[in-house]
XYZ file of C-alpha atoms in Angstrom:
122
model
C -19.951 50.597 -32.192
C -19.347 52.313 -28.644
C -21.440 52.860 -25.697
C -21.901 56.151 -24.803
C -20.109 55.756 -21.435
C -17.244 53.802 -23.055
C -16.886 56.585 -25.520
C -16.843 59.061 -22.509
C -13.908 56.659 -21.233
C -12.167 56.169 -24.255
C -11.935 60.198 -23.937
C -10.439 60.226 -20.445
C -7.814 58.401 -21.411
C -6.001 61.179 -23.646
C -3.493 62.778 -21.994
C -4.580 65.979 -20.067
C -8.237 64.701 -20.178
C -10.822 66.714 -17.608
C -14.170 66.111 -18.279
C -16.363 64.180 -21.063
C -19.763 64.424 -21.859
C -22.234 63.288 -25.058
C -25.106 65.667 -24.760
C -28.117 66.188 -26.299
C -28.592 69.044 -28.416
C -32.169 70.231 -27.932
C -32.433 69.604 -24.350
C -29.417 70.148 -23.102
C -29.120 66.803 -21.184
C -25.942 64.775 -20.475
C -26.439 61.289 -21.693
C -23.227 59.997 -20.126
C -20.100 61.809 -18.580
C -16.660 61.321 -17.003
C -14.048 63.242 -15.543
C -13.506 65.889 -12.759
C -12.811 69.155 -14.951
C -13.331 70.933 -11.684
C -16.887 72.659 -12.376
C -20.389 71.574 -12.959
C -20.208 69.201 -16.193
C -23.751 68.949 -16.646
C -24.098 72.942 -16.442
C -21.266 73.432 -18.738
C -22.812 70.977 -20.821
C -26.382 72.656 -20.925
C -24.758 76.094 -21.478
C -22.611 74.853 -24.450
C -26.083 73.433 -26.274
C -27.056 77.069 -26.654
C -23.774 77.803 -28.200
C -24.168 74.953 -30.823
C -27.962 76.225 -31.298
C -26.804 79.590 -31.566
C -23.981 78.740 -34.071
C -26.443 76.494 -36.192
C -28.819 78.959 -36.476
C -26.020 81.777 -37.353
C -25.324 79.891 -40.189
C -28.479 79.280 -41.274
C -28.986 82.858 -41.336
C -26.009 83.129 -43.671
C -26.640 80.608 -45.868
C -24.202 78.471 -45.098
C -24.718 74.783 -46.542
C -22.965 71.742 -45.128
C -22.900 71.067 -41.347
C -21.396 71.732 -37.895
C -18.592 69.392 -37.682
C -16.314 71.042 -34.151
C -15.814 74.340 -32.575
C -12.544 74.699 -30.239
C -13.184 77.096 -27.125
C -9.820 77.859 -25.870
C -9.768 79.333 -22.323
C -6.157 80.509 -20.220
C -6.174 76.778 -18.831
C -7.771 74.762 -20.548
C -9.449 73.826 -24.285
C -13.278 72.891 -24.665
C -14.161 70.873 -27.975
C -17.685 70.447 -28.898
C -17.711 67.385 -31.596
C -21.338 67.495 -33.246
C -22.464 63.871 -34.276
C -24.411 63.726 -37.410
C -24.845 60.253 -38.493
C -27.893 58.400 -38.303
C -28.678 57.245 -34.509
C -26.277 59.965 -33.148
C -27.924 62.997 -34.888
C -29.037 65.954 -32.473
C -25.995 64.851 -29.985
C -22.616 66.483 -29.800
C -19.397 65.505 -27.542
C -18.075 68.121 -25.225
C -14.536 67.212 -24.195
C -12.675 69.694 -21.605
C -8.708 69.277 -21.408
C -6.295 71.109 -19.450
C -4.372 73.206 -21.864
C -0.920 72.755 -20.117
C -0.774 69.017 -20.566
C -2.879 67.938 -23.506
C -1.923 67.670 -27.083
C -4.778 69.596 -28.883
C -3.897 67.428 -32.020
C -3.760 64.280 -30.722
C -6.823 65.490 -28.465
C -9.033 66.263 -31.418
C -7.677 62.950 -33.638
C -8.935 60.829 -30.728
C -12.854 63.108 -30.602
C -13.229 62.662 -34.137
C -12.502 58.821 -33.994
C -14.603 58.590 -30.823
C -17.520 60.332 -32.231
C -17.369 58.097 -35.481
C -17.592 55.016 -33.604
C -20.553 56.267 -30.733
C -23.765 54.536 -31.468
C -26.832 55.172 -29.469
């Protein structure tokens, strides 16, 4: 089991690594965050909720069984990963993980979320 903030650190420490947050769904709220992705983490955060919300309720809408597992937001310089945590004590929290496009491995980058956000506990 990991700490939030030692998740958020295990995070920086992937190559090309910005920013790192786990955030709570319905609010909007950053729990814990790292990183200097060189705007407002806890805005981008907040903003990014409403995407998830909006996504979960699109497929709702559709009919669409199973859960939210990632969504990739690929910008000109960097990539944004939203990891949505579903297990237990981490339900209604997702990971938001910013990297800078020219020096990450997107990959390795999203190996490392998904074993991160199996092993954050709350």
């Amino acid at each position: 089991m990991a700490r939030l903030d030692d998740s958020v650190a295990d995070l920086l420490s992937v190559d090309g690594a910005l920013g790192a947050a786990v955030v709570d769904l319905d609010s909007g709220m950053v729990l814990a965050a790292g990183g200097n992705p060189g705007f407002d983490l806890e805005i981008a955060a907040a903003g990014n909720s409403n995407v998830v919300r909006a996504k979960l309720r699109t497929m709702n809408d559709l009919g669409i069984s199973g859960g939210l597992e990632d969504m990739l937001i690929t910008l000109d310089k960097q990539y944004h990963l939203v990891n949505v945590l579903r297990d237990g004590g981490t339900a209604g929290l997702f990971i938001y993980f910013v990297l800078n496009r020219a020096t990450a491995n997107l990959a390795l980058a999203r190996h490392k979320l998904r074993t991160v956000a199996n092993q954050v506990r709350v």
